[in-house]
XYZ file of C-alpha atoms in Angstrom:
344
model
C -0.033 0.046 -0.032
C 1.066 3.569 -0.487
C 2.492 5.258 2.582
C -0.567 7.726 2.574
C -2.964 4.763 2.965
C -0.775 3.369 5.729
C -0.741 6.683 7.471
C -4.689 6.615 7.425
C -4.910 2.984 8.461
C -2.390 2.847 11.279
C -2.564 4.907 14.331
C 0.003 5.551 17.062
C -1.314 5.573 20.578
C 1.365 4.910 23.134
C 2.585 8.150 24.725
C 4.811 6.553 27.308
C 8.586 7.297 26.854
C 11.811 7.930 28.642
C 14.862 9.743 27.569
C 17.102 6.773 27.840
C 15.681 4.655 24.947
C 11.852 4.441 24.912
C 10.252 3.769 21.624
C 6.981 5.107 20.284
C 4.691 2.167 19.744
C 1.198 1.879 18.340
C -0.515 0.075 21.150
C -3.184 2.088 22.818
C -2.754 2.914 26.519
C -6.223 4.436 26.886
C -5.205 7.219 29.172
C -2.910 10.319 29.065
C -3.561 11.189 25.455
C -4.968 14.427 24.501
C -8.345 14.399 22.555
C -9.573 16.393 19.641
C -12.791 18.371 19.497
C -14.526 15.452 17.813
C -13.539 13.062 20.593
C -10.667 11.177 18.889
C -7.360 10.839 20.465
C -4.369 12.628 19.049
C -1.694 9.895 18.267
C 1.209 12.242 17.210
C 1.878 15.681 15.814
C 3.835 16.591 12.707
C 5.299 20.048 12.451
C 6.635 21.779 9.370
C 8.743 24.746 10.083
C 11.288 25.822 12.609
C 11.564 26.009 16.421
C 8.770 28.538 16.660
C 6.404 26.055 15.226
C 7.341 23.507 17.986
C 6.840 26.262 20.642
C 3.339 26.869 19.244
C 2.478 23.272 19.343
C 3.759 23.137 22.949
C 1.447 25.923 23.844
C -1.650 23.896 22.571
C -1.045 21.166 25.193
C -0.800 22.593 28.650
C -0.943 19.013 30.158
C -0.129 15.886 28.307
C 1.593 16.267 24.958
C 1.504 13.603 22.136
C 4.795 12.833 20.415
C 6.030 15.536 18.092
C 7.630 14.718 14.822
C 9.401 17.935 13.560
C 10.576 18.462 9.915
C 13.114 21.268 9.362
C 11.573 23.848 7.029
C 12.825 27.012 8.961
C 15.905 29.089 9.021
C 17.569 27.827 12.257
C 16.236 24.751 14.055
C 17.467 23.148 17.287
C 14.327 21.170 17.704
C 13.782 20.107 14.126
C 16.262 17.422 13.325
C 14.355 15.664 10.460
C 14.949 16.810 6.936
C 11.752 17.239 4.978
C 13.314 15.617 1.842
C 12.963 12.170 3.557
C 9.558 12.788 5.226
C 7.951 9.753 3.773
C 10.525 7.343 5.205
C 10.371 9.009 8.695
C 6.546 9.014 8.667
C 6.455 5.380 7.851
C 8.849 4.602 10.761
C 6.788 6.699 13.058
C 3.700 4.777 12.131
C 5.460 1.483 12.673
C 6.586 2.708 16.129
C 10.333 2.470 15.351
C 11.256 5.934 16.694
C 12.874 7.042 19.886
C 11.575 9.894 22.062
C 13.365 12.561 23.984
C 11.504 14.195 26.849
C 11.902 17.941 26.749
C 11.115 19.402 30.176
C 8.706 22.359 30.478
C 7.989 24.890 33.222
C 4.709 25.865 34.696
C 4.448 29.474 35.559
C 1.730 31.335 37.573
C 1.401 35.170 37.352
C -0.030 36.964 40.437
C -1.252 40.508 40.590
C -0.954 42.473 43.952
C -4.072 44.455 44.785
C -4.927 46.936 47.515
C -8.655 47.174 48.313
C -10.186 49.961 50.534
C -13.472 49.676 52.139
C -15.500 51.680 54.740
C -16.437 50.127 58.117
C -19.285 51.679 59.882
C -18.756 50.167 63.406
C -19.093 53.345 65.561
C -22.846 53.104 66.260
C -24.195 52.278 69.671
C -27.520 50.861 70.827
C -29.737 51.621 73.834
C -32.652 49.954 75.253
C -35.861 51.657 76.404
C -37.905 51.011 79.493
C -40.546 49.012 77.598
C -37.805 46.730 76.213
C -37.743 48.089 72.728
C -34.312 48.804 71.270
C -33.150 51.901 69.582
C -29.836 52.976 68.040
C -28.111 56.235 68.380
C -25.095 57.498 66.452
C -21.864 58.515 68.154
C -22.312 62.070 67.105
C -24.851 64.553 65.958
C -23.666 64.418 62.252
C -24.634 60.662 61.778
C -22.418 57.641 61.424
C -18.703 58.106 61.303
C -17.004 55.405 59.214
C -13.265 54.247 59.152
C -11.371 53.225 56.021
C -9.587 49.914 56.105
C -7.117 48.591 53.543
C -6.535 44.989 52.766
C -4.057 43.397 50.350
C -4.368 40.191 48.381
C -2.829 38.490 45.380
C -5.056 37.577 42.467
C -4.093 34.845 39.945
C -3.854 36.329 36.510
C -3.034 33.195 34.529
C -1.068 29.907 34.332
C 1.289 29.268 31.489
C 3.352 26.464 30.394
C 6.653 27.262 28.601
C 9.180 25.270 26.749
C 11.922 27.874 26.376
C 11.958 30.655 29.040
C 9.962 33.127 31.063
C 11.444 36.681 30.825
C 10.934 39.573 33.190
C 12.604 42.679 31.718
C 12.467 46.400 31.758
C 10.469 46.621 28.538
C 10.644 50.050 26.774
C 12.144 51.793 29.774
C 15.884 52.808 29.790
C 16.244 52.269 33.632
C 17.389 49.231 35.430
C 14.767 47.163 37.223
C 14.782 45.633 40.735
C 13.483 42.135 41.011
C 13.461 40.076 44.232
C 14.421 36.419 43.641
C 13.107 33.701 46.026
C 13.742 29.910 46.093
C 11.237 27.885 47.967
C 10.212 31.019 49.800
C 13.657 31.827 50.927
C 15.102 35.309 49.787
C 18.165 34.694 47.375
C 19.032 38.116 46.009
C 17.776 41.369 44.608
C 18.459 41.448 40.785
C 19.447 44.896 39.515
C 19.656 44.423 35.711
C 17.802 44.923 32.517
C 15.847 41.904 33.402
C 16.255 38.192 34.231
C 15.465 34.858 32.473
C 14.468 31.499 33.777
C 14.928 28.835 31.044
C 14.685 25.200 30.492
C 17.566 23.158 29.104
C 15.835 23.394 25.793
C 15.612 27.145 26.157
C 19.344 27.360 27.013
C 20.258 27.776 23.303
C 17.677 30.645 22.819
C 17.336 33.897 24.664
C 19.512 32.723 27.574
C 22.438 31.886 25.293
C 22.351 35.462 23.741
C 22.306 36.875 27.404
C 25.440 34.858 28.246
C 23.878 31.751 29.875
C 25.343 28.264 29.715
C 24.331 25.640 27.257
C 22.568 22.760 29.088
C 21.966 19.218 27.792
C 18.235 18.584 27.307
C 18.379 15.435 29.456
C 19.411 17.560 32.528
C 16.288 18.279 34.509
C 17.008 21.838 35.788
C 16.111 25.464 35.576
C 18.695 28.008 34.421
C 18.634 31.571 35.846
C 20.300 34.141 33.598
C 20.466 37.782 34.336
C 20.205 40.239 31.409
C 23.000 42.779 31.497
C 23.309 42.925 35.346
C 24.560 45.824 37.266
C 26.990 43.642 39.186
C 29.650 41.875 36.900
C 29.763 39.020 39.589
C 26.197 38.120 38.898
C 26.656 34.905 36.867
C 24.083 32.363 35.673
C 22.828 29.666 38.103
C 21.288 26.284 37.753
C 18.481 25.279 40.114
C 17.267 21.671 40.662
C 13.932 20.723 39.128
C 12.196 20.223 42.534
C 12.406 23.929 43.736
C 9.917 26.677 43.139
C 11.404 29.980 42.081
C 9.551 33.309 42.559
C 10.360 36.588 40.837
C 8.651 39.609 42.437
C 8.610 43.357 41.864
C 9.480 44.992 45.187
C 6.828 46.985 47.036
C 7.446 50.641 46.728
C 5.701 53.778 48.110
C 2.594 55.089 46.341
C 4.494 58.138 45.274
C 6.790 56.063 43.077
C 4.117 53.712 41.927
C 3.761 55.453 38.552
C 7.485 55.546 37.935
C 8.920 53.286 35.187
C 11.491 51.846 37.658
C 8.659 50.078 39.581
C 7.263 48.203 36.591
C 8.375 45.379 34.328
C 7.253 43.347 31.403
C 6.934 39.458 31.674
C 6.595 37.273 28.653
C 6.239 33.546 28.380
C 8.053 31.985 25.392
C 8.086 35.372 23.825
C 4.221 35.657 24.086
C 1.449 36.517 26.553
C 3.120 39.719 27.530
C 1.976 41.602 30.670
C 3.090 44.569 32.633
C 3.959 43.825 36.330
C 3.655 46.443 38.961
C 4.896 46.723 42.580
C 4.034 43.545 44.453
C 3.259 41.443 41.347
C 5.104 38.155 41.140
C 5.463 35.192 38.950
C 6.103 31.600 40.361
C 8.080 29.076 38.318
C 8.257 25.293 38.830
C 8.928 22.333 36.632
C 5.916 21.009 34.810
C 5.018 17.297 35.226
C 4.092 17.148 31.608
C 7.187 17.333 29.299
C 7.137 17.445 25.486
C 8.066 14.129 23.877
C 10.147 14.928 20.794
C 10.867 12.304 18.207
C 14.710 11.661 17.945
C 16.315 11.242 14.559
C 19.466 9.319 15.704
C 19.966 9.550 19.490
C 19.261 12.265 22.006
C 22.845 13.294 22.464
C 23.864 13.005 18.893
C 20.948 15.133 17.690
C 21.725 17.801 20.264
C 25.477 17.952 19.437
C 24.726 18.052 15.745
C 22.306 20.882 16.240
C 25.080 22.847 18.101
C 27.471 22.267 15.324
C 25.017 23.152 12.496
C 23.216 26.015 14.243
C 25.927 27.563 16.233
C 29.192 26.223 14.530
C 30.139 25.270 18.003
C 33.954 24.580 18.218
C 34.065 24.139 14.500
C 37.501 24.834 12.880
C 37.347 27.619 10.382
C 38.763 25.921 7.267
C 38.156 28.916 5.241
C 40.655 30.823 7.262
C 43.252 28.143 6.809
C 42.746 27.626 3.084
C 42.305 30.881 1.214
C 39.946 30.599 -1.780
C 40.749 31.711 -5.276
C 38.608 34.725 -4.980
C 40.458 35.668 -1.824
C 43.715 35.428 -3.649
C 42.368 37.697 -6.482
C 41.049 40.215 -3.974
C 44.607 40.303 -2.336
C 46.123 40.813 -5.803
C 43.898 43.714 -6.549
C 44.962 45.422 -3.376
C 48.523 44.948 -4.277
C 48.214 47.226 -7.316
C 49.875 50.642 -7.298
C 47.888 53.315 -5.531
C 46.485 56.181 -7.515
C 48.563 59.179 -8.065
C 46.160 61.629 -6.494
C 46.403 59.950 -3.087
């Protein structure tokens, strides 16, 4: 049968995988698989594009994610290791269940907004009892009831977001440094004075975090990477946190007089989307999501990752062009060796 008919006839249903050698089978497990609007289970997802397409697919599944088979059709792809020229072969292998999976860890972020509410309490009235036993109330003054204003503070959940790359808290359009308090499991760690701060997954370590000076982390390492963006202190270096902790980034509380200043606000974004302005007291909590993204592996997890570093970043690749000059470089050098113009 043609591969198109096999694609329609066979369905992949096993979403169980490990990073150390699990295969994608076509035996239905009956649980843990996302469902479509019509009620059918999603067996696997095929993406045609670059890393941005994979990020978009990840945002569609906040919980369980089906296996993702990514074909490279973008400009730069760390997550798309399959060439589209051989898509028929890889789709056939995927249907037969002869593909390995790599679990890409994701983070679950919750954004909280700090609110002050003011209400009036009318508790100054007093009551008296008449001789016949009937009750009457009299105010504590001739001008009527006197109320007192009370202020209460609370945090309101704005939204929950699952990210595959990073969460960014930065200064936005302002030219000033921002102050961000960092907590780890409720323990104060430090106050960040920088253009912003990033919390990335190992998958996101080759994205915004790498451009900000962060370390490159293997995707099999279950950790969260904290990277400051242009920090005020040169000793503030990137940090790796274990996957069991909960990080919290909070905008410090400031006086009401400075509440409208640009220094007391930041912009937060999740995988470059869902941008919100954070004010004083607002915070975002970050912890590892229990639902990773299972990405189909072309060769092996490590081999695909190092190949993407070499192809995408030219990581530690010797520059052969510098060692062996080309013919056009020789012609260019010869043209410069000509006699200079007399008017110079």
